[in-house]
Amino acid sequence: DASSVLPKGFNVDQHASLLVEYQAMDDEGIAEHIATGEATFEQLDGLSTPPEMTNEASRRAQMWVMRNGLYTKIMRNRPKGTMALLEDIAVPMEQLGGVCTELQVLFDKHNYDGAVIFGHAKNGNIHFLVTEDFAGPESLNRYDQFTEDMVELVLREQGTLKAEHGTGRIMSPFVHRQYGDDLYQAMVDVKNACDPKRILNPGTIITDDPQLHLKHIKPTDPVRQIIDDCVECGYCEPVCPSQHLTTTPRQRIVIQRAIAACEATGAYDLAERLKEQEVYDVVQTCAVDGMCLTACPVKINTGDLIRAKRRETQNETLDKGWKVAAEHWDMVLRGASLGMTTTHALPTTPLRGALGLARKALSEDIVPTLTSELPGGGKVRKPQTVPNPDAIFMPACVGTMFGTEHACGTGVGGAVRELAAYAGLRLSTPAGVQELCCGTPWKSKGLAKGYEVMKDKLTSWIVQHTHHGRIPLVCDNVSCTEGIIVALKNAGVEGITVMDATEWVATYVAPVLPPLAKAHKAAVHPTCSSTHLGVNDALMMLAGLVADEAIIPDGWRCCAFAGDRGLLHEELTATATHDEARSVKHLDADLFLSCNRTCELGMTRTTGHTYVHVLEELAARVADRAGTR
């Protein structure tokens, strides 16, 4: 399906597409390159479409979508149960076109329909991709014969069997043929000197087995629809908050495939051992933040896999209990607020000891641990209705559970109302808000019964009070904003505009604000949800209104507090924020800002600096400027 790979305006049918990017020290240099390029294009015959030259960043990014991550995107459309076989060869530039043509002949000869060629033209570097099911001797024989023909072609044209990637086991049997006796023997001598027992990467580059490329082939049988598109490319790993603690998205998927393979081959004991180990390493320590989705070329959200596993293994009693909580959420919130206020006043050490005993007796994934930086409870939400509102405002319930640590004392909900009032905008919070939540706590834990209850209450309230979308809905914590959008989608409700308060204030309030007194420097922590919703630009713009310099520290990633995950597994947040905390230490910032209450708590814990919502700081400075506080 080419539409899943190519941006608008690109059509490829029996021909190639060439992307050329010019770089120079100044605009004059770029103009010179463009003139040369245009003159060259005019001499070319048979172009399917006129060349397009652009310096527009968004259009250039769209064009590069076709190339970046192309391997993974194509693989999404491979037949189920087949394996991706990606090769990396290079030939002299003069031979590039001819070798590409001959590769197409080999694809036809060996019946590899849908094979794709891409690469780096200026380096004579060719990547090509075929898919094979390895279902039996016939497919193995076909692949063997194709590989032999391909190797002969590349070496005949004075090319190399590996260009920019390492020589793995597929090409190892042919290294001797490429380099000859003397050079190959030199490689063997180095290998024997450094690794005489051949225990390091056995079979890589150096092998005595001419059939190694046909052995130990990883199975790719379908396992779950959520993960079957994954080709284990690893793009997801750098953004995963648990990468330094337990497993990454790619590793979680590999483990699911290993369990399925064990069960398919009758290795039930090993399957059970893997299932026992994955409880903590795979399920409990996944933040389900979906940051893997932002890096995956085919948009796999491993959080969906973990939510599904939690739902499948959820304790029925716990599920029923959380359903009751969803039905009486106002009462639960009031109790949680009172509990946080009470525990905030108690000595930390005895409390942690008591909770530690409870965690061992029940479950470390159910009973939280409370740390000293946690605040007392917040204010209970109350309806505040006005006629003819500009927006319906839904303060997040997390503001009731955890009170503010900002000097203004109003919390982000109060800050949003103050900012709206300054701009002459009317916010209305209708009755019933006390019983509502975005539903994320149930959804992320796999508590299906309670999620259905809360989703239905929430969507009904929103549809009624936004008059089916005629009035926008605003929420003051970005993860809750995302949760609301997801709940509406899951309920099949369309046509309702949901905005995070940062985006709403940046759009409708910031343009009318006066110049404000500013701090010197602000360390800003975007969140996974602000990234998903595309509101990081709004967050940074608002931070720029209250600080001369607003900086996202090096090493930033999702804090992995993930609702209550940071209360259940402190070690997850600690490892996820380690690099960012180290950068914050050297920033010499005097403001610490974010846009979600639990993320602020996580960053406060890990850095020792008090993080607050950017809108609280903005409202406080507006009030100071106006002399109203």
CSV table of C-alpha atoms in Angstrom, one decimal, residues 58-513:
chain,number,residue,atom,x,y,z
A,58,SER,CA,7.5,21.1,6.5
A,59,ARG,CA,7.5,20.1,2.8
A,60,ARG,CA,11.1,18.8,3.1
A,61,ALA,CA,10.2,16.8,6.2
A,62,GLN,CA,7.2,15.4,4.3
A,63,MET,CA,9.5,14.3,1.4
A,64,TRP,CA,11.9,12.7,3.8
A,65,VAL,CA,9.1,10.6,5.3
A,66,MET,CA,9.4,8.5,2.1
A,67,ARG,CA,13.0,7.7,2.9
A,68,ASN,CA,13.4,7.8,6.7
A,69,GLY,CA,12.2,4.5,8.2
A,70,LEU,CA,11.2,3.2,4.8
A,71,TYR,CA,12.3,-0.3,5.7
A,72,THR,CA,9.9,-0.5,8.6
A,73,LYS,CA,7.1,1.1,6.8
A,74,ILE,CA,7.3,-1.3,3.9
A,75,MET,CA,7.6,-4.2,6.3
A,76,ARG,CA,4.3,-3.3,7.8
A,77,ASN,CA,2.7,-4.5,4.6
A,78,ARG,CA,4.6,-7.7,4.3
A,79,PRO,CA,2.5,-11.0,4.3
A,80,LYS,CA,1.9,-12.2,7.8
A,81,GLY,CA,4.4,-14.8,8.9
A,82,THR,CA,7.1,-13.7,6.6
A,83,MET,CA,10.5,-12.4,7.6
A,84,ALA,CA,12.2,-9.2,6.4
A,85,LEU,CA,15.6,-9.8,4.7
A,86,LEU,CA,17.4,-6.5,4.3
A,87,GLU,CA,20.7,-6.4,2.6
A,88,ASP,CA,23.3,-3.6,2.4
A,89,ILE,CA,25.6,-3.6,-0.5
A,90,ALA,CA,27.6,-0.9,-2.4
A,91,VAL,CA,29.0,-0.7,-5.9
A,92,PRO,CA,31.1,1.9,-7.8
A,93,MET,CA,28.9,4.8,-8.8
A,94,GLU,CA,29.2,4.0,-12.5
A,95,GLN,CA,27.7,0.6,-11.8
A,96,LEU,CA,24.8,1.8,-9.6
A,97,GLY,CA,22.0,1.9,-12.2
A,98,GLY,CA,23.0,-1.3,-13.9
A,99,VAL,CA,23.2,-3.2,-10.6
A,100,CYS,CA,19.8,-2.0,-9.6
A,101,THR,CA,18.4,-3.2,-12.9
A,102,GLU,CA,20.0,-6.6,-12.5
A,103,LEU,CA,18.7,-6.9,-9.0
A,104,GLN,CA,15.2,-6.5,-10.4
A,105,VAL,CA,15.9,-9.3,-12.8
A,106,LEU,CA,17.0,-11.5,-9.9
A,107,PHE,CA,13.8,-10.6,-7.9
A,108,ASP,CA,11.7,-11.8,-10.9
A,109,LYS,CA,13.9,-14.9,-11.5
A,110,HIS,CA,13.4,-16.1,-7.9
A,111,ASN,CA,9.8,-14.9,-7.5
A,112,TYR,CA,10.3,-12.3,-4.9
A,113,ASP,CA,7.3,-10.1,-5.6
A,114,GLY,CA,7.2,-6.8,-3.8
A,115,ALA,CA,10.9,-6.5,-3.4
A,116,VAL,CA,12.1,-2.9,-2.8
A,117,ILE,CA,15.3,-1.1,-3.5
A,118,PHE,CA,16.4,2.1,-1.7
A,119,GLY,CA,19.7,3.5,-0.5
A,120,HIS,CA,22.2,6.4,-0.7
A,121,ALA,CA,22.8,7.2,-4.4
A,122,LYS,CA,25.8,9.4,-4.0
A,123,ASN,CA,27.7,6.6,-2.2
A,124,GLY,CA,26.6,3.8,-4.5
A,125,ASN,CA,25.0,2.2,-1.5
A,126,ILE,CA,22.0,-0.1,-2.1
A,127,HIS,CA,19.6,-1.5,0.4
A,128,PHE,CA,17.2,-4.0,-0.9
A,129,LEU,CA,14.5,-5.9,0.8
A,130,VAL,CA,12.8,-9.2,0.2
A,131,THR,CA,10.4,-11.2,2.3
A,132,GLU,CA,10.5,-15.0,2.9
A,133,ASP,CA,8.4,-17.3,5.0
A,134,PHE,CA,11.1,-20.1,5.4
A,135,ALA,CA,8.2,-22.5,5.7
A,136,GLY,CA,10.3,-25.5,4.4
A,137,PRO,CA,13.0,-26.7,2.1
A,138,GLU,CA,11.6,-25.0,-1.0
A,139,SER,CA,11.7,-21.5,0.5
A,140,LEU,CA,15.2,-22.1,2.0
A,141,ASN,CA,16.4,-23.4,-1.4
A,142,ARG,CA,15.0,-20.3,-3.1
A,143,TYR,CA,16.7,-18.0,-0.7
A,144,ASP,CA,19.9,-19.9,-1.1
A,145,GLN,CA,19.9,-19.6,-4.8
A,146,PHE,CA,18.9,-15.9,-4.8
A,147,THR,CA,21.7,-15.1,-2.3
A,148,GLU,CA,24.3,-17.0,-4.5
A,149,ASP,CA,23.2,-15.0,-7.6
A,150,MET,CA,23.2,-11.7,-5.7
A,151,VAL,CA,26.7,-12.3,-4.3
A,152,GLU,CA,28.0,-13.2,-7.8
A,153,LEU,CA,26.5,-10.0,-9.2
A,154,VAL,CA,27.9,-7.7,-6.6
A,155,LEU,CA,31.4,-9.1,-6.6
A,156,ARG,CA,31.5,-9.2,-10.4
A,157,GLU,CA,30.8,-5.5,-10.4
A,158,GLN,CA,33.6,-4.8,-8.0
A,159,GLY,CA,31.2,-4.1,-5.2
A,160,THR,CA,31.1,-5.0,-1.5
A,161,LEU,CA,28.6,-7.2,0.2
A,162,LYS,CA,28.4,-4.9,3.2
A,163,ALA,CA,28.5,-1.1,3.0
A,164,GLU,CA,27.5,0.8,6.1
A,165,HIS,CA,26.2,-1.9,8.4
A,166,GLY,CA,28.0,-4.8,10.0
A,167,THR,CA,28.6,-8.2,8.5
A,168,GLY,CA,26.3,-10.6,10.2
A,169,ARG,CA,25.7,-14.3,9.8
A,170,ILE,CA,23.9,-13.9,6.5
A,171,MET,CA,26.9,-12.6,4.7
A,172,SER,CA,29.6,-14.3,6.7
A,173,PRO,CA,29.8,-17.4,4.4
A,174,PHE,CA,30.8,-15.1,1.5
A,175,VAL,CA,33.4,-12.9,3.2
A,176,HIS,CA,36.2,-15.2,2.1
A,177,ARG,CA,35.1,-15.0,-1.5
A,178,GLN,CA,35.0,-11.2,-1.4
A,179,TYR,CA,38.4,-10.6,0.1
A,180,GLY,CA,40.5,-13.6,-1.0
A,181,ASP,CA,42.8,-15.9,0.8
A,182,ASP,CA,45.4,-13.5,2.1
A,183,LEU,CA,43.1,-10.8,3.5
A,184,TYR,CA,40.7,-13.4,4.9
A,185,GLN,CA,43.5,-15.2,6.7
A,186,ALA,CA,44.6,-11.9,8.2
A,187,MET,CA,41.0,-11.5,9.6
A,188,VAL,CA,41.1,-15.1,11.0
A,189,ASP,CA,44.5,-14.4,12.6
A,190,VAL,CA,43.1,-11.3,14.4
A,191,LYS,CA,40.0,-13.2,15.5
A,192,ASN,CA,42.1,-16.1,16.9
A,193,ALA,CA,44.4,-13.7,18.7
A,194,CYS,CA,41.5,-11.8,20.4
A,195,ASP,CA,38.9,-14.6,20.7
A,196,PRO,CA,40.6,-18.0,20.4
A,197,LYS,CA,37.6,-19.8,21.7
A,198,ARG,CA,35.2,-18.1,19.3
A,199,ILE,CA,32.8,-17.0,22.0
A,200,LEU,CA,32.3,-13.4,20.9
A,201,ASN,CA,29.5,-13.0,18.2
A,202,PRO,CA,30.1,-16.6,16.9
A,203,GLY,CA,29.6,-16.8,13.2
A,204,THR,CA,29.8,-13.0,12.6
A,205,ILE,CA,32.3,-12.2,9.8
A,206,ILE,CA,34.4,-15.3,10.4
A,207,THR,CA,32.7,-18.7,9.9
A,208,ASP,CA,33.7,-22.2,8.7
A,209,ASP,CA,30.0,-23.0,7.9
A,210,PRO,CA,29.1,-22.2,4.2
A,211,GLN,CA,25.4,-22.8,5.1
A,212,LEU,CA,25.3,-20.5,8.1
A,213,HIS,CA,23.0,-18.0,6.3
A,214,LEU,CA,20.3,-20.8,6.1
A,215,LYS,CA,20.4,-21.7,9.8
A,216,HIS,CA,19.0,-20.3,13.1
A,217,ILE,CA,16.5,-18.2,11.3
A,218,LYS,CA,14.2,-16.4,13.7
A,219,PRO,CA,10.5,-17.4,13.4
A,220,THR,CA,8.0,-14.6,12.6
A,221,ASP,CA,4.7,-16.4,13.1
A,222,PRO,CA,1.8,-14.1,14.0
A,223,VAL,CA,1.4,-13.6,17.7
A,224,ARG,CA,-0.8,-10.5,18.4
A,225,GLN,CA,-2.2,-8.0,16.0
A,226,ILE,CA,-0.8,-5.2,18.2
A,227,ILE,CA,2.8,-6.4,17.6
A,228,ASP,CA,2.8,-8.4,14.3
A,229,ASP,CA,3.8,-5.3,12.3
A,230,CYS,CA,7.0,-4.9,14.4
A,231,VAL,CA,10.3,-5.7,12.6
A,232,GLU,CA,12.4,-5.1,15.8
A,233,CYS,CA,14.1,-2.1,14.2
A,234,GLY,CA,14.8,-0.5,17.6
A,235,TYR,CA,13.8,3.1,16.8
A,236,CYS,CA,11.6,2.9,19.9
A,237,GLU,CA,14.3,2.2,22.4
A,238,PRO,CA,15.9,5.6,23.0
A,239,VAL,CA,12.6,7.2,24.0
A,240,CYS,CA,11.5,4.4,26.4
A,241,PRO,CA,11.6,5.4,30.1
A,242,SER,CA,12.2,1.8,31.2
A,243,GLN,CA,15.2,1.3,28.9
A,244,HIS,CA,17.8,1.4,31.8
A,245,LEU,CA,15.7,-0.6,34.2
A,246,THR,CA,14.0,-3.6,32.6
A,247,THR,CA,12.9,-3.9,29.0
A,248,THR,CA,12.3,-1.7,26.0
A,249,PRO,CA,9.3,-1.9,23.6
A,250,ARG,CA,11.3,-4.0,21.2
A,251,GLN,CA,12.4,-6.4,24.0
A,252,ARG,CA,8.8,-6.6,25.2
A,253,ILE,CA,7.7,-7.6,21.8
A,254,VAL,CA,10.6,-10.2,21.4
A,255,ILE,CA,9.5,-11.7,24.7
A,256,GLN,CA,5.9,-12.1,23.5
A,257,ARG,CA,7.2,-13.9,20.4
A,258,ALA,CA,9.5,-16.1,22.5
A,259,ILE,CA,6.6,-17.2,24.7
A,260,ALA,CA,4.4,-17.9,21.7
A,261,ALA,CA,7.3,-19.9,20.1
A,262,CYS,CA,7.8,-21.9,23.3
A,263,GLU,CA,4.1,-22.8,23.4
A,264,ALA,CA,4.0,-23.7,19.8
A,265,THR,CA,6.9,-26.1,20.1
A,266,GLY,CA,5.8,-27.6,23.4
A,267,ALA,CA,8.4,-25.9,25.6
A,268,TYR,CA,5.7,-25.1,28.2
A,269,ASP,CA,8.1,-25.0,31.2
A,270,LEU,CA,10.2,-22.3,29.6
A,271,ALA,CA,7.0,-20.4,28.5
A,272,GLU,CA,5.8,-20.4,32.2
A,273,ARG,CA,9.2,-19.1,33.4
A,274,LEU,CA,9.1,-16.3,30.9
A,275,LYS,CA,5.6,-15.4,31.9
A,276,GLU,CA,6.7,-15.3,35.5
A,277,GLN,CA,9.6,-13.0,34.8
A,278,GLU,CA,7.6,-10.7,32.5
A,279,VAL,CA,5.3,-9.7,35.3
A,280,TYR,CA,7.8,-7.2,36.5
A,281,ASP,CA,10.1,-6.8,33.6
A,282,VAL,CA,7.5,-6.3,30.9
A,283,VAL,CA,4.1,-5.5,32.5
A,284,GLN,CA,4.6,-3.7,35.8
A,285,THR,CA,7.5,-1.4,34.7
A,286,CYS,CA,6.0,-0.2,31.4
A,287,ALA,CA,4.8,3.4,31.8
A,288,VAL,CA,2.3,2.9,28.9
A,289,ASP,CA,3.2,6.4,27.9
A,290,GLY,CA,3.1,5.7,24.2
A,291,MET,CA,6.4,7.5,23.5
A,292,CYS,CA,7.4,4.5,21.5
A,293,LEU,CA,4.6,5.5,19.1
A,294,THR,CA,6.4,8.8,18.4
A,295,ALA,CA,9.5,7.0,17.3
A,296,CYS,CA,8.0,4.0,15.5
A,297,PRO,CA,7.8,4.4,11.7
A,298,VAL,CA,4.7,2.3,11.6
A,299,LYS,CA,3.1,3.8,14.8
A,300,ILE,CA,3.1,0.8,17.0
A,301,ASN,CA,2.1,1.8,20.6
A,302,THR,CA,3.5,-0.9,22.8
A,303,GLY,CA,1.5,0.6,25.6
A,304,ASP,CA,-1.6,-0.9,23.9
A,305,LEU,CA,0.1,-4.3,24.3
A,306,ILE,CA,0.7,-3.8,28.0
A,307,ARG,CA,-2.7,-2.5,28.7
A,308,ALA,CA,-4.1,-5.6,26.9
A,309,LYS,CA,-2.0,-7.9,29.0
A,310,ARG,CA,-3.0,-6.1,32.2
A,311,ARG,CA,-6.6,-6.4,31.2
A,312,GLU,CA,-6.3,-10.2,30.5
A,313,THR,CA,-4.6,-10.9,33.8
A,314,GLN,CA,-6.5,-8.5,36.0
A,315,ASN,CA,-7.8,-9.7,39.3
A,316,GLU,CA,-11.6,-9.9,39.1
A,317,THR,CA,-12.1,-8.6,42.7
A,318,LEU,CA,-9.9,-5.6,42.0
A,319,ASP,CA,-11.7,-4.9,38.7
A,320,LYS,CA,-15.1,-4.9,40.5
A,321,GLY,CA,-13.7,-2.7,43.2
A,322,TRP,CA,-12.5,-0.1,40.8
A,323,LYS,CA,-15.9,-0.3,39.0
A,324,VAL,CA,-17.5,0.7,42.3
A,325,ALA,CA,-14.9,3.5,42.6
A,326,ALA,CA,-15.9,4.8,39.2
A,327,GLU,CA,-19.5,4.8,40.2
A,328,HIS,CA,-18.7,6.9,43.3
A,329,TRP,CA,-15.7,8.9,42.2
A,330,ASP,CA,-16.5,12.1,44.1
A,331,MET,CA,-16.4,10.1,47.4
A,332,VAL,CA,-13.2,8.4,46.4
A,333,LEU,CA,-11.5,11.7,45.6
A,334,ARG,CA,-12.6,13.3,48.8
A,335,GLY,CA,-11.1,10.3,50.7
A,336,ALA,CA,-7.9,10.5,48.7
A,337,SER,CA,-7.5,14.2,49.3
A,338,LEU,CA,-8.0,13.7,53.0
A,339,GLY,CA,-5.7,10.8,53.1
A,340,MET,CA,-2.9,12.7,51.3
A,341,THR,CA,-3.4,15.6,53.7
A,342,THR,CA,-3.2,13.3,56.7
A,343,THR,CA,-0.2,11.3,55.5
A,344,HIS,CA,1.6,14.6,54.6
A,345,ALA,CA,1.5,15.5,58.3
A,346,LEU,CA,2.7,12.2,59.5
A,347,PRO,CA,6.4,11.1,60.0
A,348,THR,CA,7.6,9.6,56.7
A,349,THR,CA,9.7,6.7,58.0
A,350,PRO,CA,6.9,4.9,60.0
A,351,LEU,CA,4.4,5.5,57.2
A,352,ARG,CA,6.8,4.1,54.6
A,353,GLY,CA,7.5,1.1,56.8
A,354,ALA,CA,3.8,0.3,57.2
A,355,LEU,CA,3.2,0.7,53.5
A,356,GLY,CA,6.2,-1.5,52.8
A,357,LEU,CA,4.7,-4.3,54.9
A,358,ALA,CA,1.4,-3.9,53.1
A,359,ARG,CA,3.1,-4.0,49.7
A,360,LYS,CA,4.8,-7.3,50.6
A,361,ALA,CA,1.6,-8.8,51.9
A,362,LEU,CA,-0.6,-7.7,49.0
A,363,SER,CA,1.2,-6.5,45.9
A,364,GLU,CA,3.9,-3.9,45.0
A,365,ASP,CA,1.8,-3.2,42.0
A,366,ILE,CA,-1.3,-2.3,44.1
A,367,VAL,CA,-0.2,-0.7,47.3
A,368,PRO,CA,1.7,2.6,46.8
A,369,THR,CA,4.6,4.0,48.7
A,370,LEU,CA,4.5,7.7,49.7
A,371,THR,CA,7.6,9.8,49.6
A,372,SER,CA,8.4,13.0,51.6
A,373,GLU,CA,8.0,15.4,48.6
A,374,LEU,CA,4.4,14.5,48.0
A,375,PRO,CA,2.0,17.3,48.9
A,376,GLY,CA,-1.2,17.2,50.9
A,377,GLY,CA,-4.5,16.9,49.2
A,378,GLY,CA,-6.0,19.5,47.0
A,379,LYS,CA,-9.3,21.3,46.9
A,380,VAL,CA,-12.5,19.4,46.0
A,381,ARG,CA,-13.9,20.4,42.5
A,382,LYS,CA,-17.1,22.3,42.6
A,383,PRO,CA,-19.4,23.4,39.7
A,384,GLN,CA,-19.0,27.0,38.6
A,385,THR,CA,-21.5,27.7,35.9
A,386,VAL,CA,-21.9,30.9,33.9
A,387,PRO,CA,-24.2,31.7,31.0
A,388,ASN,CA,-23.0,31.8,27.4
A,389,PRO,CA,-19.5,30.4,28.2
A,390,ASP,CA,-16.5,30.6,25.8
A,391,ALA,CA,-15.5,27.1,26.9
A,392,ILE,CA,-16.5,24.3,29.2
A,393,PHE,CA,-13.8,23.9,31.8
A,394,MET,CA,-13.1,20.5,33.4
A,395,PRO,CA,-10.5,20.7,36.1
A,396,ALA,CA,-8.7,17.4,36.4
A,397,CYS,CA,-9.4,15.2,39.4
A,398,VAL,CA,-5.6,14.9,40.0
A,399,GLY,CA,-5.8,18.5,41.4
A,400,THR,CA,-8.1,17.2,44.1
A,401,MET,CA,-5.9,14.3,45.0
A,402,PHE,CA,-2.6,16.3,45.0
A,403,GLY,CA,-2.6,19.9,46.2
A,404,THR,CA,-0.5,22.6,44.7
A,405,GLU,CA,3.0,23.6,45.8
A,406,HIS,CA,2.9,27.0,44.2
A,407,ALA,CA,2.8,30.0,46.4
A,408,CYS,CA,-0.4,31.2,44.7
A,409,GLY,CA,-2.2,28.4,46.4
A,410,THR,CA,-5.0,28.2,43.8
A,411,GLY,CA,-3.8,25.2,41.9
A,412,VAL,CA,-3.8,25.1,38.1
A,413,GLY,CA,-7.6,25.1,38.0
A,414,GLY,CA,-7.7,28.4,39.8
A,415,ALA,CA,-4.9,29.7,37.6
A,416,VAL,CA,-6.8,28.9,34.4
A,417,ARG,CA,-9.9,30.7,35.7
A,418,GLU,CA,-7.8,33.8,36.7
A,419,LEU,CA,-6.2,34.0,33.3
A,420,ALA,CA,-9.5,33.6,31.5
A,421,ALA,CA,-11.0,36.4,33.6
A,422,TYR,CA,-8.1,38.7,32.8
A,423,ALA,CA,-8.7,38.1,29.1
A,424,GLY,CA,-12.5,38.6,29.5
A,425,LEU,CA,-13.3,35.0,28.6
A,426,ARG,CA,-16.0,33.0,30.4
A,427,LEU,CA,-15.4,29.4,31.6
A,428,SER,CA,-18.2,27.2,32.8
A,429,THR,CA,-17.9,24.1,34.9
A,430,PRO,CA,-21.3,22.4,35.0
A,431,ALA,CA,-22.7,20.2,37.8
A,432,GLY,CA,-21.5,16.6,37.8
A,433,VAL,CA,-17.8,17.4,37.3
A,434,GLN,CA,-17.2,16.0,40.8
A,435,GLU,CA,-17.9,12.5,39.6
A,436,LEU,CA,-15.7,12.6,36.5
A,437,CYS,CA,-12.3,11.5,35.5
A,438,CYS,CA,-10.7,11.1,32.1
A,439,GLY,CA,-10.7,7.3,32.7
A,440,THR,CA,-6.9,6.9,32.3
A,441,PRO,CA,-6.4,5.2,35.7
A,442,TRP,CA,-8.8,2.4,34.7
A,443,LYS,CA,-7.6,2.1,31.2
A,444,SER,CA,-3.9,2.0,32.0
A,445,LYS,CA,-4.4,-0.7,34.6
A,446,GLY,CA,-6.6,-2.8,32.4
A,447,LEU,CA,-9.6,-2.3,34.6
A,448,ALA,CA,-12.2,-2.8,31.9
A,449,LYS,CA,-15.4,-2.6,34.0
A,450,GLY,CA,-14.6,0.6,35.7
A,451,TYR,CA,-13.3,2.2,32.5
A,452,GLU,CA,-16.6,1.5,30.8
A,453,VAL,CA,-18.5,3.2,33.6
A,454,MET,CA,-16.3,6.3,33.7
A,455,LYS,CA,-16.1,6.6,29.9
A,456,ASP,CA,-19.9,6.6,29.6
A,457,LYS,CA,-20.3,9.1,32.4
A,458,LEU,CA,-17.6,11.4,31.0
A,459,THR,CA,-18.7,11.3,27.3
A,460,SER,CA,-22.4,11.9,28.2
A,461,TRP,CA,-21.4,14.9,30.4
A,462,ILE,CA,-19.2,16.4,27.6
A,463,VAL,CA,-21.7,15.9,24.8
A,464,GLN,CA,-24.5,17.5,26.9
A,465,HIS,CA,-22.6,20.5,28.1
A,466,THR,CA,-20.6,21.3,25.0
A,467,HIS,CA,-23.9,21.1,23.1
A,468,HIS,CA,-22.5,18.3,20.9
A,469,GLY,CA,-19.3,20.3,20.2
A,470,ARG,CA,-20.6,23.8,19.7
A,471,ILE,CA,-18.5,24.9,22.7
A,472,PRO,CA,-14.9,23.6,23.2
A,473,LEU,CA,-13.9,21.7,26.3
A,474,VAL,CA,-10.7,22.7,28.2
A,475,CYS,CA,-8.8,20.5,30.7
A,476,ASP,CA,-6.0,21.7,32.9
A,477,ASN,CA,-3.7,18.6,33.1
A,478,VAL,CA,-2.3,17.5,29.7
A,479,SER,CA,-2.4,13.7,30.4
A,480,CYS,CA,-6.1,14.1,31.4
A,481,THR,CA,-6.7,16.1,28.2
A,482,GLU,CA,-5.3,13.2,26.2
A,483,GLY,CA,-7.4,10.8,28.3
A,484,ILE,CA,-10.5,12.7,27.5
A,485,ILE,CA,-9.7,12.6,23.7
A,486,VAL,CA,-9.1,8.9,23.9
A,487,ALA,CA,-12.3,8.3,25.8
A,488,LEU,CA,-14.4,10.2,23.3
A,489,LYS,CA,-12.7,8.2,20.5
A,490,ASN,CA,-13.4,4.9,22.2
A,491,ALA,CA,-17.0,6.0,22.7
A,492,GLY,CA,-17.4,6.8,19.0
A,493,VAL,CA,-18.1,10.5,19.7
A,494,GLU,CA,-16.9,12.9,17.1
A,495,GLY,CA,-17.0,16.6,16.4
A,496,ILE,CA,-16.0,17.9,19.9
A,497,THR,CA,-13.0,20.2,20.3
A,498,VAL,CA,-10.9,19.3,23.3
A,499,MET,CA,-8.0,21.6,24.2
A,500,ASP,CA,-5.4,21.4,26.9
A,501,ALA,CA,-5.3,24.5,29.0
A,502,THR,CA,-1.7,25.3,27.9
A,503,GLU,CA,-2.9,25.4,24.3
A,504,TRP,CA,-6.1,27.3,25.1
A,505,VAL,CA,-4.2,30.0,27.1
A,506,ALA,CA,-1.5,30.3,24.5
A,507,THR,CA,-4.1,30.8,21.8
A,508,TYR,CA,-6.7,33.0,23.5
A,509,VAL,CA,-5.1,34.6,26.6
A,510,ALA,CA,-1.4,35.1,25.9
A,511,PRO,CA,-2.0,37.6,23.0
A,512,VAL,CA,-3.7,40.1,25.4
A,513,LEU,CA,-1.3,39.8,28.3
